[in-house]
Short mmCIF file of C-alpha atoms in Angstrom, two decimals:
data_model
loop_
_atom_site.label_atom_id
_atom_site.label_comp_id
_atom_site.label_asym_id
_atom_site.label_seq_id
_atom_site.Cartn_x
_atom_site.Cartn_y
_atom_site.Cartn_z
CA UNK A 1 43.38 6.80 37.31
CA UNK A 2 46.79 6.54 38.92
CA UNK A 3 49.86 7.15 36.22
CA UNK A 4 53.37 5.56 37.27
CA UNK A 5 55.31 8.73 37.93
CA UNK A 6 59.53 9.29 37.53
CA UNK A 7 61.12 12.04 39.15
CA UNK A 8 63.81 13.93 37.59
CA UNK A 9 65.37 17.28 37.66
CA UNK A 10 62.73 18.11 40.27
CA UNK A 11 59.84 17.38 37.61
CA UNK A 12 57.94 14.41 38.26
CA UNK A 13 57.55 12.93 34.82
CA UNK A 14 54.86 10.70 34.00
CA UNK A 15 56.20 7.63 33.28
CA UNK A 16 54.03 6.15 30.13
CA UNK A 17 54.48 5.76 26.27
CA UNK A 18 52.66 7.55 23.84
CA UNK A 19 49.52 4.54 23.55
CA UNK A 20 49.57 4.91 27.38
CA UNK A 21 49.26 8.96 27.09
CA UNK A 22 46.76 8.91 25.03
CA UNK A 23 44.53 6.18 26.39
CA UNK A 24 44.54 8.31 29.45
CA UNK A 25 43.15 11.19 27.84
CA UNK A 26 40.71 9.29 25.61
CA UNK A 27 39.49 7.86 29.01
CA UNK A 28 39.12 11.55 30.66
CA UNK A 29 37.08 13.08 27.55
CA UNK A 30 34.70 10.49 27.92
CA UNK A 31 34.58 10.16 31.18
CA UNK A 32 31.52 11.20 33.52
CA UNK A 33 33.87 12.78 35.87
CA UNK A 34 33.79 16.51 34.81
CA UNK A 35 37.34 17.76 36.24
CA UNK A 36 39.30 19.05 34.38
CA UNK A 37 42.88 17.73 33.00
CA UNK A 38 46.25 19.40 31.37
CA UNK A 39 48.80 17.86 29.97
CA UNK A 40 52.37 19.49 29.44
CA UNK A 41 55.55 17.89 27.45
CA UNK A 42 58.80 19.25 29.24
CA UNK A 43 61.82 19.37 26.85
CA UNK A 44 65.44 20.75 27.04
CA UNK A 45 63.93 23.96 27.26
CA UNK A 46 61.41 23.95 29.81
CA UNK A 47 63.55 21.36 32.01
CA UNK A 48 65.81 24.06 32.14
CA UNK A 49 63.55 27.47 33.15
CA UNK A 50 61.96 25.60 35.85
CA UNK A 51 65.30 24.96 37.38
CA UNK A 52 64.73 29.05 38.14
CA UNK A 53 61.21 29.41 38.21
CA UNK A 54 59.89 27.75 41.04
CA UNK A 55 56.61 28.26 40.26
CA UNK A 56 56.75 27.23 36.74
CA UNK A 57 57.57 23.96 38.20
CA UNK A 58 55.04 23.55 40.22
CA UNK A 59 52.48 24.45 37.38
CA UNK A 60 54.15 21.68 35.27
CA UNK A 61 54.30 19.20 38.63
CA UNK A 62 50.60 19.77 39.35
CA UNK A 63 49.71 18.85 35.42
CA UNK A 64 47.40 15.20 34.61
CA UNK A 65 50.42 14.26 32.09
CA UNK A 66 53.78 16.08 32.61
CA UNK A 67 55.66 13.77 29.43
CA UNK A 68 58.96 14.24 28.18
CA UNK A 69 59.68 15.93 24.97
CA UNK A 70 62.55 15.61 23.81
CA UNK A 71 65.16 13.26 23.54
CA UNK A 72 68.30 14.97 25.37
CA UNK A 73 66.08 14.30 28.43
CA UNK A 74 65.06 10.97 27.63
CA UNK A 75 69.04 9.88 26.91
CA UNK A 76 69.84 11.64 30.27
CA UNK A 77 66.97 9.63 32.13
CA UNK A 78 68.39 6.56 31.07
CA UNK A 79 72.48 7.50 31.79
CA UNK A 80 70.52 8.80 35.16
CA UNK A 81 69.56 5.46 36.32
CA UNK A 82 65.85 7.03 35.85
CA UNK A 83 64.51 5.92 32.70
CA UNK A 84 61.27 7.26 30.29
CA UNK A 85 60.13 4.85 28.37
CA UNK A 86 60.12 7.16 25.41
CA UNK A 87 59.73 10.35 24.03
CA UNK A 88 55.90 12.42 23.43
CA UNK A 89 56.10 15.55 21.90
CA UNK A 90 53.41 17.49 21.54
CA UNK A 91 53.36 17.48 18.04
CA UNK A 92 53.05 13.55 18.11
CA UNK A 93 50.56 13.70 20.29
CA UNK A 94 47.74 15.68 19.11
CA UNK A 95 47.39 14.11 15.91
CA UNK A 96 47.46 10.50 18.01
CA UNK A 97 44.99 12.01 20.18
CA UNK A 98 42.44 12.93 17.11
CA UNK A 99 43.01 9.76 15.32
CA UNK A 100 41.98 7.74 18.43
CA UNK A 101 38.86 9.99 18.70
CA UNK A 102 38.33 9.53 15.17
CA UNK A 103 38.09 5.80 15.23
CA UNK A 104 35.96 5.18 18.43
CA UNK A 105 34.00 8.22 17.44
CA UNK A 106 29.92 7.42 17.12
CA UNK A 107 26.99 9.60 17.15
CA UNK A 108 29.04 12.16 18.17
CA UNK A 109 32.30 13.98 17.20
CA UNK A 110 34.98 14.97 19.62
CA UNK A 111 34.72 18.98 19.73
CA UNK A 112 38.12 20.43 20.43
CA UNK A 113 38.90 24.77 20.32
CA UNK A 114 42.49 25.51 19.15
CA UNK A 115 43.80 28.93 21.34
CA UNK A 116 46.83 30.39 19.91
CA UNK A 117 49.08 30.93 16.83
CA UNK A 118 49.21 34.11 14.71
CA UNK A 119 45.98 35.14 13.66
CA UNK A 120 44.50 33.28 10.60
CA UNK A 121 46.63 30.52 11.01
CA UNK A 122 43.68 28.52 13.39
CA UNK A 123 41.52 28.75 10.80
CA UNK A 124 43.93 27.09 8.52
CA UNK A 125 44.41 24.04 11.16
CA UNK A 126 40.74 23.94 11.83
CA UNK A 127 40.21 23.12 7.83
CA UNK A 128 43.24 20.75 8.00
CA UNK A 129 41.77 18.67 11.11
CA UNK A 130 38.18 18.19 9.77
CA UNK A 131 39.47 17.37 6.56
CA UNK A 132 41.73 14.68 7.89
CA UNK A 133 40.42 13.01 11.13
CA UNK A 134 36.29 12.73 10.50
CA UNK A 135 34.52 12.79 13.64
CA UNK A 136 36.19 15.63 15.22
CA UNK A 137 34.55 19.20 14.77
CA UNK A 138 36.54 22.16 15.55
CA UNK A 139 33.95 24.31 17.07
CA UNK A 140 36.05 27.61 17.82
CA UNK A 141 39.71 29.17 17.08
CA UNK A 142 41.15 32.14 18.89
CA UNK A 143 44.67 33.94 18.52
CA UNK A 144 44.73 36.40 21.52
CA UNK A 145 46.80 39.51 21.24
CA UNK A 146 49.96 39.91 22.41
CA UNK A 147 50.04 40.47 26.25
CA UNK A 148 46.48 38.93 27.15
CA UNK A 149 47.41 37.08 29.63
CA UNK A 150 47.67 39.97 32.27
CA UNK A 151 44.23 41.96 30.55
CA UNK A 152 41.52 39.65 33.06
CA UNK A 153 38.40 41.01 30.96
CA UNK A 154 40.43 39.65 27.51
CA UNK A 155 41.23 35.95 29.52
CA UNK A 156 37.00 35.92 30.58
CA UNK A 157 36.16 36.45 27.46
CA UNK A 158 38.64 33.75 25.91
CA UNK A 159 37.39 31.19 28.81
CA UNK A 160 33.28 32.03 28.04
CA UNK A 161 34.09 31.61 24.47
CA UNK A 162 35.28 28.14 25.36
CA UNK A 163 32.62 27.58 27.14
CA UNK A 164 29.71 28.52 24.69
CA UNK A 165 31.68 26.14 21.99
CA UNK A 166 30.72 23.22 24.16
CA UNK A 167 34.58 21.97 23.89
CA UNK A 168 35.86 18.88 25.13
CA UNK A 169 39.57 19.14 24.26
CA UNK A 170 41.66 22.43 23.99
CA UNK A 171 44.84 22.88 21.84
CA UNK A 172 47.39 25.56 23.56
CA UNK A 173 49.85 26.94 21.16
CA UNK A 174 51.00 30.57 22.92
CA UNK A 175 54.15 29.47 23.43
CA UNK A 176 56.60 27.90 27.26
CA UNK A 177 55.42 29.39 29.72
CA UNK A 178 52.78 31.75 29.09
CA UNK A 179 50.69 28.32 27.73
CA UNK A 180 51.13 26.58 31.00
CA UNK A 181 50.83 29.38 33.09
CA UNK A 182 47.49 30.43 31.28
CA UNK A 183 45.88 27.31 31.20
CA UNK A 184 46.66 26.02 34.83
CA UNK A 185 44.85 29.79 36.01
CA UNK A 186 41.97 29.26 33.91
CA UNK A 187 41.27 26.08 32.34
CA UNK A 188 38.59 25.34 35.39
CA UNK A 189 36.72 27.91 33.96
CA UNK A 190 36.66 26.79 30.28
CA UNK A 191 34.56 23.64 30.71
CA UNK A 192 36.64 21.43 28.90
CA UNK A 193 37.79 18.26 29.55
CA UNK A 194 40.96 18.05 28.47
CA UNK A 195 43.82 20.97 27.54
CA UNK A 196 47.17 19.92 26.01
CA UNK A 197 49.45 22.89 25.93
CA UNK A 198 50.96 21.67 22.60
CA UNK A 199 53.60 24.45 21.31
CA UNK A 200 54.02 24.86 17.79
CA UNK A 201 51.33 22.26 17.07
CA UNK A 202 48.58 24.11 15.84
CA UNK A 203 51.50 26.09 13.70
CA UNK A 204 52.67 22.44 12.21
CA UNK A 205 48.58 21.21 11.64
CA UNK A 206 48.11 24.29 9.57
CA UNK A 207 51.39 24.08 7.73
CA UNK A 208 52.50 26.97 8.40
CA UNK A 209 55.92 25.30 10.11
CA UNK A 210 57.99 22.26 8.75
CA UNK A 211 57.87 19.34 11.00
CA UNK A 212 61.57 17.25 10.67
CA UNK A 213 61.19 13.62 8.68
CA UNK A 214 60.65 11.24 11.57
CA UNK A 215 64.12 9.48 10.86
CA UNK A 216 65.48 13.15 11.83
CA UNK A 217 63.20 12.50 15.46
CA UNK A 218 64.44 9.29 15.88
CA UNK A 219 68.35 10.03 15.87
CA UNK A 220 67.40 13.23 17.99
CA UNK A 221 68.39 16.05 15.69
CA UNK A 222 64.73 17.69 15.59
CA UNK A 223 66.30 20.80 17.30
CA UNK A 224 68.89 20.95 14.39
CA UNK A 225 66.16 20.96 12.15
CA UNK A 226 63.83 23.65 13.49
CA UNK A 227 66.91 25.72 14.16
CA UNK A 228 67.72 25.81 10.65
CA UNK A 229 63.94 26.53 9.76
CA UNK A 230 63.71 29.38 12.07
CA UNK A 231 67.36 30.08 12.74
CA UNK A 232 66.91 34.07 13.89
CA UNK A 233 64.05 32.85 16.56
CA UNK A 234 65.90 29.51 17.74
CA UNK A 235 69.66 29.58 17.38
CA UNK A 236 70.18 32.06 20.67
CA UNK A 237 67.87 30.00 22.34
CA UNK A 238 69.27 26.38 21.44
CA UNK A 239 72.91 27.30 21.86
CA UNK A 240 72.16 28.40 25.53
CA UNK A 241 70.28 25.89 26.33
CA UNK A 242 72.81 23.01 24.87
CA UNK A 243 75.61 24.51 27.02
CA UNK A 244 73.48 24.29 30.22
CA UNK A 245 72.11 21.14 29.66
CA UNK A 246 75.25 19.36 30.57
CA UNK A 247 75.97 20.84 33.79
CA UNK A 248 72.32 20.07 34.81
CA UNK A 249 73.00 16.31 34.56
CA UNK A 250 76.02 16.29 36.40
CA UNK A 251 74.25 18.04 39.29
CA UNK A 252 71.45 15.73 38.95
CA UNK A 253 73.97 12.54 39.11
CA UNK A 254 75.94 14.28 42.12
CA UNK A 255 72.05 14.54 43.44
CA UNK A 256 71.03 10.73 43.29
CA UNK A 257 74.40 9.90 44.31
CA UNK A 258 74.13 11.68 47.50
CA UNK A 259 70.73 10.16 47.52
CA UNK A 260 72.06 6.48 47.29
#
């Protein structure tokens, strides 16, 4: 399956709508084709910290679906010359993802493992899925400890439990980049189909986080929203990354202009 791509700020973005999105990942959990697939959703955030990590660019270049999330980068792909055709977060996506599995589902339910979130809080989406979207089972949750990622006994265990769940699909909430990172080192070895390293997802499923009223996502203030939700966790992080943001499009319009 070849996806139109769009490259900006050195990410190659893949250049599809949300129905597109998740067609293509409908069409890769029931495929006969075992390899494996990730998807990532780039926003202000991550568009910025690959600028100076190299290789966490090149995790979220080599990804199935590399989708934009987040509508400072969508306006900016547009003013670019460059555009998205809209905006997938993660959030949005999941739940799209389920309810398409849940209406072509047949003899068989889609199996999906959430990994990440605080512990207990899994267990709390798990419920919430089942009892929303029939036909998809949630056959295991995991919330690794802090640091995992560098114990390699702790990251074969997480991948064999994945394995003996029989998952197709595999949530990733652990957090930019440590999700992408992990799941680009070791989803080959988890035998699913499909991993979508999803954020704050499996933290919104479970209500244990506000999501913003979609008129707030459609005029772009999401980020003002969580901010005030979790204001000692976000506000550094949000003001620093608003103040960089517009220097990064100028260099990227001095870029395509030297470019022609």
């Amino acid at each position: 399956m070849t996806l139109p791509k769009q490259s900006l700020f050195d990410l190659s973005f893949t250049a599809i709508t949300q129905r597109e999105a998740v067609n293509a990942i409908q069409a890769w959990l029931t495929a006969e084709d075992s390899t494996p697939h990730l998807v990532v959703t780039p926003n202000v955030h991550f568009t910025l910290l690959q600028q100076r990590n190299p290789a966490f660019r090149a995790v979220l270049n080599a990804a199935s679906l590399c989708v934009v999330d987040g509508r400072p980068i969508w306006w900016a792909s547009r003013l670019l010359g460059r555009p998205l055709p809209e905006v997938i977060t993660g959030s949005d996506l999941v739940p799209a993802v389920f309810q398409r599995a849940a209406e072509e589902s047949r003899d068989t339910a889609l199996r999906v493992y959430l990994l990440g979130a605080a512990p207990g809080v899994a267990s709390k989406a798990a419920i919430a899925i089942e009892s929303t979207y029939l036909g998809i089972t949630v056959c295991g949750v995991d919330s690794p400890p802090m640091g995992f990622e560098r114990d390699d006994k702790e990251c074969e265990r997480i991948c064999q439990a994945i394995r003996r769940s029989g998952a197709q699909l595999l949530i990733i909430g652990l957090g930019a980049p440590k999700q992408e990172f992990w799941a680009h080192r070791y989803l080959s070895y988890t035998g699913v189909r499909v991993a979508i390293c999803a954020g704050a997802t499996i933290d919104f499923l479970a209500g244990e986080k506000p999501r913003a009223p979609r008129w707030i996502n459609q005029i772009g203030l999401e980020w003002l929203f969580r901010v005030l939700s979790e204001p000692r966790r976000l506000a550094g992080r949000y003001a620093r990354d608003g103040l960089a943001l517009p220097g990064l499009i100028v260099r990227e319009w001095w870029k395509l202009r030297k470019q022609g």
